[in-house]
Short mmCIF file of C-alpha atoms (C1' of nucleotides) in Angstrom, two decimals:
data_model
loop_
_atom_site.label_atom_id
_atom_site.label_comp_id
_atom_site.label_asym_id
_atom_site.label_seq_id
_atom_site.Cartn_x
_atom_site.Cartn_y
_atom_site.Cartn_z
CA UNK A 1370 21.88 -143.04 15.52
CA UNK A 1371 20.01 -140.08 16.54
CA UNK A 1372 16.50 -139.28 16.04
CA UNK A 1373 15.46 -138.50 12.31
CA UNK A 1374 13.57 -135.41 11.66
CA UNK A 1375 13.02 -133.06 9.23
CA UNK A 1376 13.61 -129.14 8.73
CA UNK A 1377 9.76 -127.94 9.10
CA UNK A 1378 10.13 -129.90 12.50
CA UNK A 1379 13.49 -128.29 13.76
CA UNK A 1380 12.23 -126.02 16.05
CA UNK A 1381 10.75 -128.78 18.31
CA UNK A 1382 14.68 -130.35 18.75
CA UNK A 1383 16.62 -127.14 19.69
CA UNK A 1384 19.29 -128.14 21.96
CA UNK A 1385 18.90 -132.07 20.74
CA UNK A 1386 20.90 -133.94 18.40
CA UNK A 1387 18.98 -135.14 15.00
CA UNK A 1388 19.72 -136.52 11.92
CA UNK A 1389 18.33 -134.78 8.75
CA UNK A 1390 18.41 -136.45 5.24
CA UNK A 1391 18.32 -134.58 2.10
CA UNK A 1392 19.99 -132.81 -0.93
CA UNK A 1393 22.62 -129.85 -1.06
CA UNK A 1394 20.49 -126.71 -2.03
CA UNK A 1395 23.69 -124.53 -1.58
CA UNK A 1396 27.40 -124.94 -0.10
CA UNK A 1397 29.77 -122.34 0.33
CA UNK A 1398 32.97 -122.81 2.08
CA UNK A 1399 35.30 -120.52 3.81
CA UNK A 1400 38.31 -123.18 4.00
CA UNK A 1401 38.02 -124.65 7.87
CA UNK A 1402 34.27 -124.19 7.92
CA UNK A 1403 31.47 -125.29 5.51
CA UNK A 1404 27.77 -123.90 5.22
CA UNK A 1405 25.53 -126.47 3.57
CA UNK A 1406 22.31 -125.41 2.82
CA UNK A 1407 20.14 -128.55 3.20
CA UNK A 1408 17.10 -128.78 1.35
CA UNK A 1409 14.70 -131.93 2.63
CA UNK A 1410 11.55 -131.41 0.91
CA UNK A 1411 9.98 -129.90 3.84
CA UNK A 1412 12.40 -126.68 4.17
CA UNK A 1413 15.79 -125.65 3.65
CA UNK A 1414 18.37 -125.35 6.82
CA UNK A 1415 21.60 -123.99 7.03
CA UNK A 1416 24.12 -126.93 8.08
CA UNK A 1417 27.39 -125.79 9.72
CA UNK A 1418 30.60 -127.91 9.66
CA UNK A 1419 33.76 -126.58 11.38
CA UNK A 1420 36.83 -128.75 10.37
CA UNK A 1421 37.58 -130.05 13.89
CA UNK A 1422 34.28 -131.03 14.76
CA UNK A 1423 33.87 -133.89 12.09
CA UNK A 1424 36.30 -136.81 10.76
CA UNK A 1425 38.99 -135.08 8.18
CA UNK A 1426 37.63 -137.25 5.43
CA UNK A 1427 33.82 -136.20 5.75
CA UNK A 1428 35.04 -132.61 6.03
CA UNK A 1429 37.05 -132.72 2.81
CA UNK A 1430 34.09 -134.79 0.86
CA UNK A 1431 31.85 -132.28 2.05
CA UNK A 1432 33.60 -129.66 0.81
CA UNK A 1433 33.57 -130.78 -2.68
CA UNK A 1434 29.63 -131.50 -2.88
CA UNK A 1435 28.09 -129.77 -5.91
CA UNK A 1436 24.20 -128.83 -5.96
CA UNK A 1437 21.95 -131.67 -5.28
CA UNK A 1438 24.34 -134.02 -3.67
CA UNK A 1439 22.49 -136.43 -1.74
CA UNK A 1440 23.44 -136.92 2.13
CA UNK A 1441 22.30 -137.25 5.88
CA UNK A 1442 23.81 -134.88 8.40
CA UNK A 1443 23.71 -135.45 12.09
CA UNK A 1444 24.37 -132.56 14.89
CA UNK A 1445 22.65 -130.53 17.49
CA UNK A 1446 19.58 -128.00 16.58
CA UNK A 1447 20.05 -124.56 17.85
CA UNK A 1448 18.43 -121.43 17.54
CA UNK A 1449 20.98 -119.13 15.09
CA UNK A 1450 19.88 -115.64 14.43
CA UNK A 1451 22.27 -115.74 11.47
CA UNK A 1452 20.86 -118.55 9.89
CA UNK A 1453 18.10 -118.27 7.43
CA UNK A 1454 14.80 -119.40 9.07
CA UNK A 1455 16.15 -118.96 12.60
CA UNK A 1456 17.82 -122.46 13.11
CA UNK A 1457 20.95 -124.04 12.14
CA UNK A 1458 22.45 -127.39 12.56
CA UNK A 1459 26.17 -128.12 13.99
CA UNK A 1460 27.18 -130.99 12.35
CA UNK A 1461 28.90 -133.62 14.27
CA UNK A 1462 28.88 -136.54 11.39
CA UNK A 1463 27.62 -137.54 8.29
CA UNK A 1464 26.92 -139.73 5.19
CA UNK A 1465 27.18 -138.96 1.75
CA UNK A 1466 24.64 -140.85 -0.62
CA UNK A 1467 25.81 -139.44 -3.78
CA UNK A 1468 28.26 -136.51 -4.63
CA UNK A 1469 27.02 -134.48 -7.49
CA UNK A 1470 28.52 -132.12 -10.25
CA UNK A 1471 27.07 -130.39 -12.75
CA UNK A 1472 23.41 -130.07 -11.70
CA UNK A 1473 22.03 -127.77 -14.79
CA UNK A 1474 19.64 -125.19 -12.52
CA UNK A 1475 22.23 -122.79 -10.48
CA UNK A 1476 21.04 -120.22 -8.30
CA UNK A 1477 21.30 -117.76 -11.07
CA UNK A 1478 18.50 -116.54 -13.12
CA UNK A 1479 17.27 -118.99 -16.00
CA UNK A 1480 14.96 -118.70 -19.18
CA UNK A 1481 11.15 -120.17 -19.28
CA UNK A 1482 12.56 -122.80 -22.01
CA UNK A 1483 15.12 -123.89 -19.93
CA UNK A 1484 13.40 -124.33 -16.92
CA UNK A 1485 10.41 -126.02 -18.37
CA UNK A 1486 12.71 -128.73 -20.16
CA UNK A 1487 13.92 -129.40 -16.74
CA UNK A 1488 10.74 -129.19 -14.80
CA UNK A 1489 11.53 -132.54 -13.37
CA UNK A 1490 14.65 -130.64 -11.76
CA UNK A 1491 13.14 -127.49 -11.55
CA UNK A 1492 10.27 -128.67 -9.17
CA UNK A 1493 13.48 -128.85 -6.45
CA UNK A 1494 13.81 -125.19 -6.57
CA UNK A 1495 11.96 -122.62 -3.95
CA UNK A 1496 9.60 -121.22 -6.16
CA UNK A 1497 8.33 -124.46 -7.65
CA UNK A 1498 8.32 -125.82 -4.28
CA UNK A 1499 6.20 -123.10 -2.50
CA UNK A 1500 3.63 -123.27 -5.29
CA UNK A 1501 3.28 -127.07 -5.29
CA UNK A 1502 2.68 -126.82 -1.06
CA UNK A 1503 0.18 -124.06 -1.89
CA UNK A 1504 -1.49 -126.05 -4.71
CA UNK A 1505 -1.81 -129.02 -2.38
CA UNK A 1506 -3.48 -126.44 0.48
CA UNK A 1507 -6.05 -125.32 -2.12
CA UNK A 1508 -6.76 -129.33 -2.90
CA UNK A 1509 -7.07 -129.77 0.55
CA UNK A 1510 -9.23 -126.88 1.74
CA UNK A 1511 -11.72 -127.68 -1.50
CA UNK A 1512 -11.77 -131.25 -0.29
CA UNK A 1513 -12.46 -130.25 3.57
CA UNK A 1514 -14.93 -127.73 2.16
CA UNK A 1515 -17.41 -129.97 0.53
CA UNK A 1516 -16.87 -132.94 2.73
CA UNK A 1517 -17.96 -130.87 5.67
CA UNK A 1518 -21.09 -129.41 3.68
CA UNK A 1519 -21.84 -133.00 2.93
CA UNK A 1520 -21.26 -133.45 -0.66
CA UNK A 1521 -20.06 -136.41 -2.29
CA UNK A 1522 -17.29 -136.98 -4.43
CA UNK A 1523 -18.10 -138.33 -7.60
CA UNK A 1524 -15.66 -138.67 -10.15
CA UNK A 1525 -16.90 -138.21 -14.09
CA UNK A 1526 -15.32 -140.35 -16.74
CA UNK A 1527 -12.14 -139.05 -18.81
CA UNK A 1528 -13.05 -140.72 -21.90
CA UNK A 1529 -16.18 -139.55 -23.50
CA UNK A 1530 -18.22 -139.95 -26.55
CA UNK A 1531 -18.77 -137.05 -27.37
CA UNK A 1532 -18.09 -133.10 -26.52
CA UNK A 1533 -19.81 -131.92 -23.30
CA UNK A 1534 -20.82 -128.54 -24.54
CA UNK A 1535 -20.29 -129.08 -28.31
CA UNK A 1536 -17.88 -126.36 -28.87
CA UNK A 1537 -14.46 -126.70 -27.90
CA UNK A 1538 -11.93 -128.48 -29.68
CA UNK A 1539 -11.09 -131.96 -28.50
CA UNK A 1540 -8.44 -134.78 -28.35
CA UNK A 1541 -9.19 -137.58 -30.02
CA UNK A 1542 -8.46 -141.11 -28.82
CA UNK A 1543 -8.46 -144.60 -30.21
CA UNK A 1544 -10.99 -146.53 -28.20
CA UNK A 1545 -10.93 -150.08 -29.40
CA UNK A 1546 -13.26 -150.23 -32.61
CA UNK A 1547 -14.55 -146.27 -32.11
CA UNK A 1548 -13.31 -142.81 -31.59
CA UNK A 1549 -13.48 -141.28 -27.92
CA UNK A 1550 -12.42 -137.82 -26.99
CA UNK A 1551 -10.79 -136.81 -23.58
CA UNK A 1552 -13.09 -135.05 -21.33
CA UNK A 1553 -13.53 -131.26 -21.35
CA UNK A 1554 -15.94 -131.12 -18.58
CA UNK A 1555 -17.43 -133.45 -16.02
CA UNK A 1556 -20.38 -131.56 -15.70
CA UNK A 1557 -23.19 -133.75 -17.38
CA UNK A 1558 -21.96 -136.40 -15.37
CA UNK A 1559 -22.27 -134.28 -11.92
CA UNK A 1560 -25.80 -133.80 -12.94
CA UNK A 1561 -26.83 -137.10 -12.92
CA UNK A 1562 -25.00 -137.75 -10.00
CA UNK A 1563 -26.47 -134.95 -8.26
CA UNK A 1564 -29.96 -136.29 -9.10
CA UNK A 1565 -28.84 -139.24 -7.12
CA UNK A 1566 -26.90 -138.26 -4.31
CA UNK A 1567 -27.80 -134.57 -3.66
CA UNK A 1568 -24.89 -132.60 -3.25
CA UNK A 1569 -22.12 -133.58 -5.20
CA UNK A 1570 -18.36 -132.51 -7.05
CA UNK A 1571 -16.17 -133.94 -9.20
CA UNK A 1572 -12.71 -132.79 -9.55
CA UNK A 1573 -10.00 -134.34 -12.08
CA UNK A 1574 -7.98 -133.48 -15.30
CA UNK A 1575 -9.64 -131.88 -18.05
CA UNK A 1576 -8.47 -131.23 -21.66
CA UNK A 1577 -8.73 -128.72 -24.11
CA UNK A 1578 -7.16 -129.01 -27.76
CA UNK A 1579 -7.56 -125.52 -28.50
CA UNK A 1580 -4.33 -123.82 -29.98
CA UNK A 1581 -4.31 -121.13 -27.35
CA UNK A 1582 -0.77 -120.01 -26.53
CA UNK A 1583 -1.51 -117.43 -23.53
CA UNK A 1584 -0.28 -117.54 -19.87
CA UNK A 1585 -3.66 -118.33 -18.80
CA UNK A 1586 -4.25 -121.38 -20.94
CA UNK A 1587 -3.04 -125.29 -20.57
CA UNK A 1588 -4.09 -128.15 -22.66
CA UNK A 1589 -4.47 -130.24 -19.46
CA UNK A 1590 -5.64 -128.74 -16.34
CA UNK A 1591 -7.75 -129.57 -13.24
CA UNK A 1592 -10.88 -128.49 -12.85
CA UNK A 1593 -13.43 -128.96 -9.74
CA UNK A 1594 -17.00 -129.25 -10.34
CA UNK A 1595 -19.54 -129.00 -7.76
CA UNK A 1596 -23.16 -129.96 -8.83
CA UNK A 1597 -26.45 -129.32 -6.12
CA UNK A 1598 -29.91 -130.61 -6.90
CA UNK A 1599 -32.92 -127.92 -5.67
CA UNK A 1600 -30.73 -124.97 -6.47
CA UNK A 1601 -30.77 -121.75 -7.99
CA UNK A 1602 -28.39 -119.19 -9.35
CA UNK A 1603 -28.10 -117.40 -6.08
CA UNK A 1604 -27.37 -120.68 -4.16
CA UNK A 1605 -24.66 -121.43 -6.88
CA UNK A 1606 -23.14 -117.87 -6.23
CA UNK A 1607 -22.97 -118.49 -2.52
CA UNK A 1608 -21.25 -121.35 -2.79
CA UNK A 1609 -18.86 -120.12 -4.76
CA UNK A 1610 -18.33 -117.21 -2.69
CA UNK A 1611 -18.01 -119.12 0.30
CA UNK A 1612 -15.66 -121.98 -0.94
CA UNK A 1613 -13.32 -119.23 -2.38
CA UNK A 1614 -12.89 -117.55 1.13
CA UNK A 1615 -12.18 -120.81 2.88
CA UNK A 1616 -9.50 -121.79 0.26
CA UNK A 1617 -7.98 -118.44 0.82
CA UNK A 1618 -8.32 -118.84 4.45
CA UNK A 1619 -6.41 -122.48 4.60
CA UNK A 1620 -3.57 -121.12 2.45
CA UNK A 1621 -3.33 -118.13 4.71
CA UNK A 1622 -3.23 -120.43 7.62
CA UNK A 1623 -1.18 -123.18 6.66
CA UNK A 1624 1.27 -121.86 3.94
CA UNK A 1625 2.00 -118.17 5.26
CA UNK A 1626 5.91 -119.37 4.97
CA UNK A 1627 5.55 -120.14 1.40
CA UNK A 1628 3.67 -117.01 0.53
CA UNK A 1629 6.46 -115.22 1.26
CA UNK A 1630 8.92 -117.20 -0.74
CA UNK A 1631 6.86 -116.27 -3.59
CA UNK A 1632 6.90 -112.85 -2.57
CA UNK A 1633 3.04 -112.66 -2.34
CA UNK A 1634 1.35 -109.38 -0.84
CA UNK A 1635 -0.37 -110.73 1.53
CA UNK A 1636 -2.90 -108.03 2.44
CA UNK A 1637 -3.99 -108.73 -1.28
CA UNK A 1638 -5.15 -112.09 0.21
CA UNK A 1639 -6.43 -110.88 3.69
CA UNK A 1640 -8.76 -108.65 1.63
CA UNK A 1641 -10.62 -111.60 0.21
CA UNK A 1642 -13.62 -111.78 2.28
CA UNK A 1643 -17.38 -111.82 1.66
CA UNK A 1644 -19.26 -110.10 0.48
CA UNK A 1645 -18.07 -110.31 -3.38
CA UNK A 1646 -18.97 -107.72 -5.46
CA UNK A 1647 -21.85 -108.61 -7.65
CA UNK A 1648 -22.56 -107.35 -10.89
CA UNK A 1649 -25.01 -108.20 -14.04
CA UNK A 1650 -23.47 -108.46 -17.68
CA UNK A 1651 -25.20 -105.55 -18.59
CA UNK A 1652 -24.00 -103.50 -15.57
CA UNK A 1653 -20.67 -104.96 -16.74
CA UNK A 1654 -21.44 -103.91 -20.53
CA UNK A 1655 -22.15 -100.18 -19.23
CA UNK A 1656 -18.85 -100.08 -17.28
CA UNK A 1657 -16.75 -100.95 -20.59
CA UNK A 1658 -18.84 -98.35 -22.74
CA UNK A 1659 -17.56 -95.84 -20.51
CA UNK A 1660 -13.97 -97.42 -20.45
CA UNK A 1661 -11.53 -95.53 -23.34
CA UNK A 1662 -9.46 -98.81 -23.92
CA UNK A 1663 -12.35 -101.39 -24.38
CA UNK A 1664 -13.57 -102.39 -27.76
CA UNK A 1665 -16.13 -104.60 -26.36
CA UNK A 1666 -19.46 -104.40 -28.26
CA UNK A 1667 -22.80 -105.00 -26.52
CA UNK A 1668 -24.19 -108.68 -26.95
CA UNK A 1669 -20.81 -110.10 -27.20
CA UNK A 1670 -18.86 -112.39 -24.88
CA UNK A 1671 -16.00 -110.68 -23.02
CA UNK A 1672 -12.35 -110.77 -24.29
CA UNK A 1673 -9.36 -111.23 -21.98
CA UNK A 1674 -8.63 -107.35 -21.83
CA UNK A 1675 -12.28 -106.70 -20.88
CA UNK A 1676 -11.89 -108.82 -17.94
CA UNK A 1677 -8.84 -107.43 -16.85
CA UNK A 1678 -10.71 -103.98 -16.92
CA UNK A 1679 -13.67 -105.50 -14.61
CA UNK A 1680 -11.78 -107.25 -12.50
CA UNK A 1681 -8.99 -104.81 -11.44
CA UNK A 1682 -11.77 -102.31 -10.36
CA UNK A 1683 -12.09 -104.56 -7.25
CA UNK A 1684 -10.10 -106.14 -4.64
CA UNK A 1685 -11.70 -109.13 -4.31
CA UNK A 1686 -13.53 -111.48 -7.13
CA UNK A 1687 -16.01 -110.15 -8.79
CA UNK A 1688 -19.16 -112.12 -9.86
CA UNK A 1689 -20.56 -111.40 -13.07
CA UNK A 1690 -24.11 -112.85 -13.94
CA UNK A 1691 -26.89 -113.34 -16.42
CA UNK A 1692 -25.12 -112.89 -20.08
CA UNK A 1693 -26.79 -113.42 -23.30
CA UNK A 1694 -27.92 -116.79 -23.88
CA UNK A 1695 -26.07 -116.55 -27.70
CA UNK A 1696 -22.57 -116.63 -26.01
CA UNK A 1697 -23.03 -119.65 -23.72
CA UNK A 1698 -23.59 -123.08 -23.21
CA UNK A 1699 -26.94 -124.95 -24.39
CA UNK A 1700 -27.59 -126.02 -20.67
CA UNK A 1701 -27.88 -123.11 -19.07
CA UNK A 1702 -30.97 -121.91 -17.76
CA UNK A 1703 -33.00 -118.66 -19.30
CA UNK A 1704 -33.72 -116.05 -17.07
CA UNK A 1705 -37.54 -115.69 -16.83
CA UNK A 1706 -37.14 -112.04 -15.64
CA UNK A 1707 -34.68 -111.10 -18.11
CA UNK A 1708 -35.37 -112.21 -21.89
CA UNK A 1709 -32.24 -113.30 -23.69
CA UNK A 1710 -29.98 -113.70 -20.91
CA UNK A 1711 -29.46 -117.04 -18.87
CA UNK A 1712 -29.05 -117.68 -15.21
CA UNK A 1713 -25.09 -118.02 -15.14
CA UNK A 1714 -22.35 -116.44 -13.54
CA UNK A 1715 -18.59 -115.82 -13.92
CA UNK A 1716 -16.26 -114.97 -11.48
CA UNK A 1717 -13.13 -113.00 -12.43
CA UNK A 1718 -10.14 -113.11 -10.26
CA UNK A 1719 -8.30 -109.87 -9.11
CA UNK A 1720 -5.21 -108.79 -10.03
CA UNK A 1721 -5.54 -109.70 -14.07
CA UNK A 1722 -5.76 -113.53 -13.72
CA UNK A 1723 -9.20 -113.71 -15.67
CA UNK A 1724 -12.18 -116.05 -15.24
CA UNK A 1725 -11.82 -118.45 -12.62
CA UNK A 1726 -15.05 -120.11 -12.02
CA UNK A 1727 -18.07 -120.40 -14.52
CA UNK A 1728 -21.41 -121.60 -13.39
CA UNK A 1729 -25.03 -121.69 -13.84
CA UNK A 1730 -28.70 -123.10 -12.84
CA UNK A 1731 -29.02 -125.80 -15.49
CA UNK A 1732 -31.85 -125.87 -18.00
CA UNK A 1733 -34.61 -128.43 -16.19
CA UNK A 1734 -37.28 -128.50 -18.82
CA UNK A 1735 -37.29 -131.35 -21.12
CA UNK A 1736 -38.87 -129.52 -23.94
CA UNK A 1737 -36.71 -126.04 -23.49
CA UNK A 1738 -33.82 -128.27 -23.21
CA UNK A 1739 -34.39 -130.48 -26.59
CA UNK A 1740 -35.16 -126.93 -28.52
CA UNK A 1741 -31.63 -125.85 -27.06
CA UNK A 1742 -29.79 -128.69 -28.09
CA UNK A 1743 -31.48 -128.56 -31.66
CA UNK A 1744 -30.70 -124.93 -32.09
CA UNK A 1745 -27.09 -125.58 -31.33
CA UNK A 1746 -27.31 -128.30 -33.65
CA UNK A 1747 -25.74 -131.06 -31.23
CA UNK A 1748 -26.23 -134.53 -31.58
CA UNK A 1749 -29.22 -135.63 -30.08
CA UNK A 1750 -29.00 -139.07 -29.66
CA UNK A 1751 -25.69 -138.45 -27.70
CA UNK A 1752 -27.67 -136.56 -25.24
CA UNK A 1753 -30.57 -139.32 -24.56
CA UNK A 1754 -29.10 -139.85 -21.12
CA UNK A 1755 -28.73 -136.53 -20.36
CA UNK A 1756 -32.26 -135.60 -21.43
CA UNK A 1757 -33.28 -138.59 -18.85
CA UNK A 1758 -32.63 -136.61 -16.05
CA UNK A 1759 -35.54 -134.04 -17.07
CA UNK A 1760 -37.69 -136.87 -17.70
CA UNK A 1761 -37.45 -138.62 -14.26
CA UNK A 1762 -37.71 -136.06 -11.64
CA UNK A 1763 -36.58 -132.78 -12.89
CA UNK A 1764 -35.52 -130.39 -10.32
CA UNK A 1765 -33.91 -127.15 -10.20
CA UNK A 1766 -30.19 -127.56 -9.89
CA UNK A 1767 -27.01 -126.10 -10.58
CA UNK A 1768 -22.96 -125.69 -10.48
CA UNK A 1769 -19.96 -124.39 -11.33
CA UNK A 1770 -16.41 -125.21 -12.61
CA UNK A 1771 -13.44 -123.94 -10.88
CA UNK A 1772 -10.00 -124.20 -13.03
CA UNK A 1773 -7.47 -125.62 -10.39
CA UNK A 1774 -4.49 -123.73 -11.95
CA UNK A 1775 -5.90 -120.51 -12.85
CA UNK A 1776 -6.74 -120.53 -9.04
CA UNK A 1777 -3.57 -121.33 -7.46
CA UNK A 1778 -1.86 -118.74 -9.99
CA UNK A 1779 -4.16 -116.19 -8.70
CA UNK A 1780 -3.54 -117.27 -4.88
CA UNK A 1781 0.25 -117.40 -5.68
CA UNK A 1782 0.49 -114.48 -7.94
CA UNK A 1783 1.83 -116.16 -10.61
CA UNK A 1784 2.86 -114.77 -14.22
CA UNK A 1785 1.56 -118.04 -15.99
CA UNK A 1786 -0.67 -120.64 -15.10
CA UNK A 1787 2.13 -123.36 -16.38
CA UNK A 1788 3.93 -122.84 -12.91
CA UNK A 1789 0.94 -124.08 -10.73
CA UNK A 1790 0.57 -127.52 -12.72
CA UNK A 1791 3.84 -129.65 -11.58
CA UNK A 1792 4.33 -131.01 -15.16
CA UNK A 1793 2.33 -128.65 -17.55
CA UNK A 1794 0.78 -129.51 -20.98
CA UNK A 1795 0.79 -126.49 -23.43
CA UNK A 1796 0.35 -126.44 -26.99
CA UNK A 1797 3.90 -126.83 -27.69
CA UNK A 1798 5.28 -128.76 -24.74
CA UNK A 1799 4.53 -132.08 -23.72
CA UNK A 1800 7.77 -133.24 -22.25
CA UNK A 1801 9.01 -133.95 -19.49
"C1'" U B 377 -5.12 -119.41 -37.83
"C1'" C B 378 -3.11 -114.53 -37.45
"C1'" C B 379 0.14 -110.67 -35.30
"C1'" C B 380 4.87 -109.12 -32.24
"C1'" C B 381 9.53 -110.81 -30.29
"C1'" G B 382 13.48 -114.17 -29.42
"C1'" A B 383 17.47 -117.93 -30.92
"C1'" U B 384 25.66 -116.50 -29.41
"C1'" A B 385 29.77 -121.64 -23.85
"C1'" G B 386 26.02 -125.75 -19.59
"C1'" C B 387 22.90 -121.29 -17.99
"C1'" U B 388 22.09 -115.77 -18.04
"C1'" C B 389 23.65 -112.11 -21.29
"C1'" A B 390 27.41 -108.89 -24.05
"C1'" A B 391 30.05 -107.72 -28.58
"C1'" U B 392 29.59 -99.68 -34.56
"C1'" G B 393 30.07 -105.10 -40.77
"C1'" G B 394 36.67 -105.80 -39.11
"C1'" U B 395 40.81 -110.94 -33.76
"C1'" A B 396 33.59 -114.05 -30.23
"C1'" G B 397 33.69 -111.81 -24.11
"C1'" A B 398 31.93 -111.41 -19.23
"C1'" G B 399 29.12 -113.51 -14.78
"C1'" C B 400 27.40 -118.18 -12.96
"C1'" A B 401 28.42 -123.34 -13.16
"C1'" U B 402 32.59 -127.22 -13.91
"C1'" C B 403 38.22 -128.02 -12.07
"C1'" C B 404 42.45 -126.28 -9.12
"C1'" G B 405 44.11 -123.10 -4.91
"C1'" G B 406 43.04 -119.52 -0.60
"C1'" C B 407 40.07 -118.16 3.50
"C1'" U B 408 36.30 -120.05 11.47
"C1'" G B 409 30.11 -116.91 10.18
"C1'" U B 410 28.62 -117.17 4.72
"C1'" U B 411 23.35 -115.49 3.21
"C1'" A B 412 23.36 -115.97 -5.11
"C1'" A B 413 29.97 -115.66 -0.09
"C1'" C B 414 34.53 -113.86 -1.79
"C1'" C B 415 39.68 -114.04 -3.76
"C1'" G B 416 43.19 -115.85 -7.45
"C1'" G B 417 43.82 -119.33 -11.68
"C1'" A B 418 42.26 -122.84 -15.73
"C1'" G B 419 39.19 -125.35 -19.39
"C1'" G B 420 34.75 -124.59 -21.93
"C1'" G B 421 32.13 -121.74 -29.27
"C1'" U B 422 30.27 -124.98 -36.42
"C1'" U B 423 27.08 -117.66 -33.23
"C1'" G B 424 19.26 -122.62 -34.46
"C1'" U B 425 19.63 -124.35 -40.07
"C1'" A B 426 19.78 -123.46 -45.32
"C1'" G B 427 21.23 -119.91 -48.73
"C1'" G B 428 22.44 -114.37 -50.21
"C1'" U B 429 24.74 -109.41 -49.89
"C1'" U B 430 29.93 -108.31 -49.16
"C1'" C B 431 36.74 -107.66 -49.51
"C1'" G B 432 35.16 -109.53 -44.87
"C1'" A B 433 28.61 -111.40 -41.27
"C1'" G B 434 27.31 -112.75 -34.61
"C1'" C B 435 25.49 -108.69 -36.94
"C1'" C B 436 22.21 -106.91 -43.26
"C1'" C B 437 18.49 -109.73 -46.58
"C1'" U B 438 15.44 -114.39 -47.81
"C1'" A B 439 13.45 -119.01 -46.47
"C1'" C B 440 12.80 -122.79 -42.82
"C1'" U B 441 13.13 -125.12 -37.56
"C1'" C B 442 12.24 -124.45 -32.59
"C1'" G B 443 10.51 -121.25 -28.70
"C1'" G B 444 7.80 -117.06 -26.05
"C1'" G B 445 3.11 -114.01 -25.35
"C1'" G B 446 -0.80 -111.75 -27.34
"C1'" A B 447 -5.50 -112.28 -30.29
"C1'" G B 448 -9.25 -115.22 -32.05
"C1'" C B 449 -11.26 -119.39 -28.94
"C1'" C B 450 -11.43 -121.16 -24.25
"C1'" A B 451 -11.47 -122.43 -17.99
#
RNA sequence: UCCCCGAUAGCUCAAUGGUAGAGCAUCCGGCUGUUAACCGGAGGGUUGUAGGUUCGAGCCCUACUCGGGGAGCCA
């Protein structure tokens, strides 16, 4: 048998005879000539089978293959401008693993409900294929970014005894004789780890039981949470900015083809360069007050339409800092220079996808933290270990959380975050 | 929890209150350069469920079920 290779590497084998292993993406026959679009996971290539070039039984069998039939084809690689992708395989022999008919997902249009029910098969289609490869590149870029900067990956637990922030609706699970919850954030644990290791990040699944049915929400999503000891809000904002630039650059460098499959406007991504616009809550409030469509009231958090108004003003992510403490979490440090405000930042992605990052400098004073826990009426006994971080060597520190699926949805230009997850979990959907 | 929209062939959709159709998929036949190929033929239906109005309901009314995207809430 000849060299086994992949569609991705075909360009290195022009003129050679190779074997490809994959599935039929589409087949069309011209009688004595079959065109097999072969999908192998790394890409799709056109394979041409002339009747006179192969055994008669093989030619006949190939002509009957339905979509997603599995097979191996052997033939000569040639550069061919008429073929999608620029290369094609002139088939000399082959082996059929399984001949399929009736594959449910045809090359025509389908609705969201149908495709989500077929997600296990839908992943084989071009758009999910491209999206998953970009998602992978985002994850790689993130890990490389933190590794290069000396951050240590420390994973937070998924079972937690109580709500981290005390606000969200959590999923309850039976945990032997007691009730536990699925984590809604690894941040408090990241803070503990940062006091041990300096610079850390957690990266894992996060769960929210909120009954949110929008294109920005999943009940299970991946969140990246870096945390740094000896850091201020400015350090946190600089880190977020550098990281987003690094992610976008890595995707542009390694997944251009996939972005083109998704028909993404590359110039929108090429524009993602430092510096990002930075405005305060007060400045954002002023912008909204002058906007005819906004119903924003000063003192409130921004609603989704407000975020869209703000983010579409810029060609790169906008960083909004220093919100009123009443609308933010208990652990954020008050801003000494702005009474009533906290040292926090939200990063809003352009093109209407909304908030992709939320971060802050953390309250590091024991008494202030105790007071905030009481104001928010949180169960003090659950926070004793967290308060220990303020008792023993407290330092200024901070970090942020980035929603992976929202970030991928923004980079890919997706309509809905569910497409950024291989098997999305939503309010009314838990299968497949 | 609230608001709006939807449900007809495997899929995407059509059908003025009057005989349920098309394209794709499937099966059969044709074609040596197709790009979601094309051409000819065939099979495929309890119109989401339950009631109501009507001579007659896919279509009008009510309830329910399932789903969609938006609000709130959140990332």
